[in-house]
C-alpha cells in the first residue's frame, strides 16, 4: 500500500475568486484522498481576509471555514509572522493568494525561500518591478532557486492556458515574434457593445454605464479605462517571452479617461460627466466605420523589436479580434513554427469560477512536483 501524504493549504482572500477556489478545493481534496497510487490529504490550515484570520497554533484543519471565518475576531497575521507560522508547519505548505495585494506580492520571495509554494492570480507579483520578478524566480524551485514552487496561470486570461502555452513555446525552442490580443474581459465587452461588427452600438458613456451595471467593470470604471490592467498582463507575457520590461508604465499605454475627468473624486462623478466627452470616441468609431473596420482595445508585444504597447487599434471586420463575443479574451501567438497563422487562445478571460479554475489547476501542478 502506498503511504498517504498530507499537504497543508493556506488561503489569503475569500472574495469572489477565493470562495470559488475554496469550493473547488473541496472537490479536489475528495478526489486526491481516494487516489489509488498515492492518497493525498489536503488540509486547510489558514484562511485570511483583509479584516480577519482563522488559524490554530497546532495547525488543526478548518473543517467549516465559512462559519469559522464569520465568527473569528482574530486580525490577520502580519506578513512576517505569517511566513514564520507557515514555515513551522509539520508538512509541506501551499499558499494560495487570491488577492491583488501588493504587500503580499512583495513577500513572495520570503515565502518561497522558506519552502512554501505559491499559486495565485495576483498580477502585481509578476508585473511590478523587474527586480521583484527576478527575486521571485531566483527563490522558486521552478526558477533558479531551491525554495517552494510558484505558478500564476490565472494572472493572465483567468482559466485560459495562456501562460503555460507561452512557456511551452519558449521552452521547446520556438521563436515568439509577436503576441497580440484582447486581454480584458471588461474592454472586450465594452467595445463589442460600442461597435458591433454588424453596426450599431450605443454612445461610449452609455456602454461604460451598462458594463458597470452588469458587474464587468471595477467599482470605479477608471481602474479599467486607464489601461493599466491590460498593461500588467502584457508585462507578464513580455517577460516570459524574454523581454526585460521594467514595469507596466515603462511602455505606451493609452488611457481612455478624458484628461478633464482624471481628477474626479469618485467613480459616480466620473460616470455622470463622461457623456460630455462622447464625441471623441464617436469620431474614432466613425473613422473606423468609413474604412470598413471596427475599433478594439488591444495589447501587443513585438518581441522581435522589443516593443510593447496598449491601446485602441482598428481591425477588419473579418479579423478574429473584431469578431469576439461578450467579454471573451483572445490571445494570438505569432511564432516561427506557426508562421503566418497564429496560435490562438480564446474564451472567458474573467469571472470567479474560471479564475479559480486556473488557481486550482496550478495547485495540482504543485502537488505533482512536491515530494
XYZ file of C-alpha atoms in Angstrom:
371
model
C 0.000 0.000 0.000
C 1.379 3.464 -0.886
C 1.946 5.759 2.060
C -0.564 8.626 2.213
C 0.811 12.148 2.377
C -0.516 15.375 3.844
C -0.222 18.846 2.313
C -1.318 21.992 4.153
C -3.190 24.755 2.309
C -3.230 28.394 3.461
C -5.600 30.780 1.677
C -5.492 34.583 1.619
C -8.598 36.215 0.150
C -12.186 34.965 0.352
C -13.923 37.217 -2.186
C -15.398 36.026 -5.498
C -12.314 34.098 -6.632
C -11.463 32.965 -3.102
C -14.898 31.467 -2.454
C -14.924 29.745 -5.864
C -11.465 28.312 -5.152
C -12.486 27.004 -1.708
C -15.470 25.265 -3.314
C -13.232 23.667 -5.964
C -10.711 22.718 -3.274
C -13.311 20.518 -1.563
C -13.853 18.508 -4.743
C -10.132 18.220 -5.483
C -9.376 17.164 -1.895
C -12.039 14.468 -2.082
C -10.596 13.083 -5.349
C -6.973 13.135 -4.146
C -7.761 11.355 -0.888
C -9.098 8.413 -2.909
C -6.104 8.184 -5.264
C -5.065 4.509 -5.681
C -1.382 5.430 -6.224
C -0.559 7.977 -3.513
C -3.517 9.194 -1.447
C -3.004 12.894 -0.682
C -4.859 14.636 2.121
C -5.245 18.378 1.728
C -5.767 20.248 4.963
C -6.919 23.893 5.031
C -4.977 25.338 7.975
C -5.418 29.080 7.457
C -7.978 31.373 5.867
C -7.329 35.095 5.982
C -9.042 38.226 4.636
C -8.020 41.865 4.952
C -10.075 42.037 8.182
C -9.599 38.723 9.991
C -7.993 35.303 10.046
C -8.799 31.748 11.110
C -5.889 29.532 12.063
C -4.810 27.385 15.013
C -1.452 27.155 16.795
C -1.494 23.354 16.369
C -2.258 23.578 12.584
C -5.645 21.912 13.075
C -7.689 21.671 9.885
C -10.535 24.159 9.275
C -13.473 21.893 8.528
C -16.190 24.548 8.404
C -14.359 27.593 7.107
C -17.422 29.764 6.428
C -18.751 29.746 9.987
C -15.240 29.793 11.496
C -14.347 32.875 9.459
C -17.673 34.574 10.216
C -17.175 34.033 13.959
C -13.485 34.951 14.053
C -12.313 38.075 15.849
C -8.629 37.363 15.154
C -6.930 40.004 12.975
C -4.853 38.793 10.008
C -1.259 37.890 10.839
C 1.332 40.489 9.776
C 3.158 39.066 6.749
C 6.474 38.284 8.507
C 4.536 36.342 11.185
C 2.503 34.544 8.523
C 5.742 33.432 6.848
C 7.034 32.054 10.168
C 3.726 30.353 11.045
C 3.609 28.511 7.711
C 7.346 27.727 7.738
C 6.956 25.880 11.064
C 4.101 23.680 9.843
C 4.857 19.944 10.187
C 4.118 19.222 6.489
C 4.558 20.885 3.091
C 2.540 24.102 2.656
C 0.975 25.731 -0.406
C -0.042 29.387 -0.037
C -2.996 30.366 -2.239
C -3.052 34.144 -2.665
C -6.422 35.144 -4.139
C -5.812 38.868 -3.636
C -4.414 41.669 -5.766
C -2.453 42.961 -2.790
C 0.985 44.467 -3.482
C 2.292 43.865 0.057
C 1.519 40.146 -0.161
C 3.139 40.054 -3.621
C 6.277 41.755 -2.292
C 6.594 38.986 0.320
C 6.625 36.086 -2.189
C 10.431 35.695 -2.115
C 10.271 35.294 1.691
C 7.635 32.552 1.470
C 9.457 30.749 -1.344
C 12.829 30.793 0.415
C 11.164 29.054 3.389
C 9.989 26.245 1.094
C 6.380 27.466 0.927
C 4.893 27.066 -2.567
C 2.576 29.722 -4.024
C -0.312 29.637 -6.504
C -2.037 32.899 -7.338
C -3.928 35.104 -9.798
C -2.206 38.180 -8.268
C -0.846 40.116 -11.263
C 1.064 42.581 -9.101
C 3.655 39.986 -8.078
C 4.732 39.411 -11.682
C 4.157 42.828 -13.257
C 5.586 45.324 -10.781
C 9.340 45.911 -10.754
C 11.616 43.658 -12.754
C 13.641 43.269 -9.555
C 10.692 41.596 -7.764
C 10.187 39.287 -10.763
C 13.863 38.308 -10.555
C 13.732 37.770 -6.789
C 10.648 35.543 -7.053
C 12.125 33.245 -9.686
C 15.570 33.270 -8.080
C 13.955 31.805 -4.958
C 11.484 29.408 -6.640
C 12.312 25.783 -7.378
C 10.777 26.183 -10.848
C 13.037 29.204 -11.369
C 16.702 29.002 -10.447
C 16.266 28.575 -6.691
C 15.699 25.733 -4.283
C 12.636 27.054 -2.414
C 8.945 26.451 -2.986
C 7.246 26.349 -6.374
C 5.310 29.277 -7.842
C 2.602 29.206 -10.532
C 0.392 32.067 -11.729
C -1.623 30.886 -14.742
C -4.623 32.996 -13.695
C -2.640 36.242 -13.655
C -3.352 36.473 -17.413
C -6.588 35.281 -19.003
C -8.176 33.716 -15.882
C -8.505 29.974 -16.564
C -7.299 30.150 -20.193
C -3.964 28.330 -20.745
C -2.112 31.473 -21.850
C 0.972 31.388 -19.630
C 1.501 27.615 -19.843
C 1.236 27.781 -23.657
C 3.734 30.634 -23.939
C 6.171 28.901 -21.570
C 5.946 25.695 -23.609
C 6.570 27.564 -26.881
C 9.677 29.224 -25.400
C 10.993 26.148 -23.580
C 10.682 23.925 -26.656
C 12.735 26.372 -28.723
C 10.083 28.128 -30.802
C 10.794 31.778 -31.627
C 7.943 34.015 -30.481
C 7.779 37.027 -32.788
C 4.595 38.765 -31.729
C 1.779 38.423 -29.182
C -1.442 40.342 -29.764
C -4.905 40.244 -28.318
C -7.782 41.458 -26.205
C -6.651 40.832 -22.631
C -9.503 42.425 -20.664
C -12.991 40.972 -20.304
C -14.197 44.475 -19.411
C -12.704 46.102 -22.511
C -13.862 43.211 -24.681
C -17.481 43.604 -23.545
C -17.278 47.379 -23.798
C -16.047 47.572 -27.399
C -18.085 44.619 -28.661
C -21.116 46.635 -27.456
C -19.832 50.055 -28.532
C -19.067 48.988 -32.108
C -20.541 45.579 -33.016
C -19.309 44.090 -36.304
C -22.824 44.329 -37.773
C -23.129 48.042 -36.926
C -24.972 49.989 -34.282
C -23.886 50.249 -30.684
C -24.607 52.987 -28.181
C -22.708 56.026 -27.017
C -19.444 55.209 -25.245
C -20.564 56.628 -21.870
C -23.793 54.591 -22.025
C -21.870 51.392 -22.761
C -19.486 52.059 -19.838
C -22.517 52.536 -17.573
C -24.068 49.276 -18.818
C -20.791 47.406 -18.312
C -20.625 48.670 -14.723
C -24.267 47.712 -14.028
C -23.592 44.192 -15.333
C -20.604 43.859 -12.998
C -17.963 43.797 -15.754
C -16.024 46.827 -14.507
C -14.234 47.644 -11.293
C -16.317 49.683 -8.800
C -14.582 52.740 -10.275
C -14.553 52.188 -14.089
C -11.446 54.355 -14.389
C -9.479 51.387 -12.998
C -10.326 49.577 -16.261
C -10.291 52.506 -18.657
C -6.777 53.625 -17.680
C -5.385 50.529 -19.455
C -3.186 49.505 -16.520
C -4.860 46.113 -16.036
C -4.001 45.187 -19.636
C -0.519 46.683 -19.239
C 0.139 44.404 -16.246
C -0.816 41.316 -18.269
C 1.366 42.445 -21.191
C 4.292 42.967 -18.806
C 3.984 39.373 -17.573
C 3.815 37.871 -21.075
C 6.634 40.075 -22.392
C 8.900 38.916 -19.550
C 8.033 35.269 -20.209
C 8.909 35.873 -23.871
C 12.340 37.124 -22.767
C 11.945 40.911 -22.731
C 13.234 42.780 -19.666
C 10.227 45.044 -19.244
C 10.787 47.220 -16.174
C 7.146 47.907 -15.252
C 3.621 48.356 -16.714
C 4.303 52.085 -17.038
C 7.556 51.710 -18.980
C 5.831 51.433 -22.400
C 2.986 53.317 -24.175
C -0.419 52.695 -22.539
C -3.420 54.585 -23.914
C -5.862 55.700 -21.234
C -9.499 56.186 -22.255
C -10.105 58.560 -19.354
C -10.521 62.123 -20.655
C -7.833 64.337 -19.078
C -10.530 66.577 -17.587
C -12.032 63.616 -15.668
C -8.836 62.159 -14.194
C -9.330 64.193 -11.034
C -12.987 63.246 -10.419
C -13.466 62.480 -6.734
C -15.440 59.261 -7.353
C -16.432 56.716 -9.961
C -20.008 58.014 -9.817
C -18.911 61.566 -10.589
C -16.789 60.225 -13.451
C -19.767 58.320 -14.934
C -22.035 61.360 -14.569
C -19.632 63.567 -16.539
C -18.422 61.039 -19.142
C -21.244 61.864 -21.662
C -19.652 65.320 -22.101
C -16.814 63.595 -23.962
C -18.738 61.083 -26.108
C -17.912 62.986 -29.302
C -14.226 61.969 -29.044
C -14.956 58.224 -29.078
C -17.770 58.683 -31.611
C -15.351 60.208 -34.133
C -12.916 57.286 -33.587
C -15.777 54.858 -34.235
C -16.934 56.708 -37.387
C -13.392 56.829 -38.746
C -13.075 53.052 -38.382
C -16.520 52.516 -39.937
C -15.535 54.520 -43.036
C -12.591 52.138 -43.510
C -14.879 49.103 -43.093
C -13.231 48.364 -39.731
C -14.045 48.290 -36.023
C -12.058 49.691 -33.123
C -10.889 47.447 -30.288
C -8.749 47.901 -27.148
C -5.758 45.599 -27.533
C -2.314 44.846 -26.241
C 0.598 43.862 -28.447
C 4.144 42.666 -27.860
C 6.539 42.938 -30.784
C 9.170 40.572 -29.396
C 11.496 40.938 -32.388
C 11.734 44.729 -31.944
C 11.365 44.821 -28.140
C 8.199 46.950 -28.290
C 5.117 46.690 -26.071
C 2.000 48.858 -26.324
C -1.608 49.008 -25.153
C -4.422 50.989 -26.772
C -7.046 51.345 -29.480
C -6.463 49.674 -32.844
C -8.652 49.263 -35.944
C -9.364 45.780 -37.310
C -11.061 44.440 -40.442
C -14.484 43.064 -39.576
C -13.312 39.594 -40.626
C -10.409 39.617 -38.140
C -10.744 37.202 -35.165
C -10.226 40.119 -32.727
C -13.157 42.011 -34.327
C -15.460 39.008 -34.117
C -15.147 38.416 -30.339
C -18.392 37.988 -28.421
C -19.389 39.148 -24.943
C -16.458 39.507 -22.556
C -14.195 36.881 -24.158
C -10.430 37.275 -24.353
C -8.376 36.351 -27.401
C -4.599 35.964 -27.476
C -2.695 35.272 -30.695
C 0.896 33.962 -30.699
C 2.835 34.608 -33.912
C 5.878 32.327 -33.869
C 8.428 30.766 -36.201
C 6.684 27.390 -36.040
C 3.161 28.720 -36.554
C 4.171 31.026 -39.412
C 1.526 33.449 -40.682
C -1.324 31.559 -38.980
C -1.031 32.351 -35.285
C -1.784 30.000 -32.421
C -4.985 31.463 -30.956
C -6.386 31.013 -27.451
C -9.902 32.329 -26.947
C -12.576 32.158 -24.261
C -13.803 33.600 -20.984
C -10.973 35.679 -19.554
C -12.731 36.865 -16.415
C -15.053 35.568 -13.713
C -14.671 33.928 -10.314
C -15.198 30.320 -11.390
C -12.802 30.310 -14.358
C -10.150 32.321 -12.496
C -10.369 29.901 -9.564
C -10.079 27.006 -12.024
C -6.693 28.364 -13.142
C -5.603 28.617 -9.494
C -6.823 25.085 -8.735
C -5.014 23.799 -11.823
C -1.814 25.426 -10.552
C -2.319 23.772 -7.158
C -2.453 20.385 -8.883
C 0.820 21.214 -10.696
C 2.483 21.951 -7.363
C 1.135 18.758 -5.775
C 2.630 16.714 -8.629
C 6.025 18.336 -8.012
C 6.117 18.145 -4.222
C 8.000 15.106 -2.934
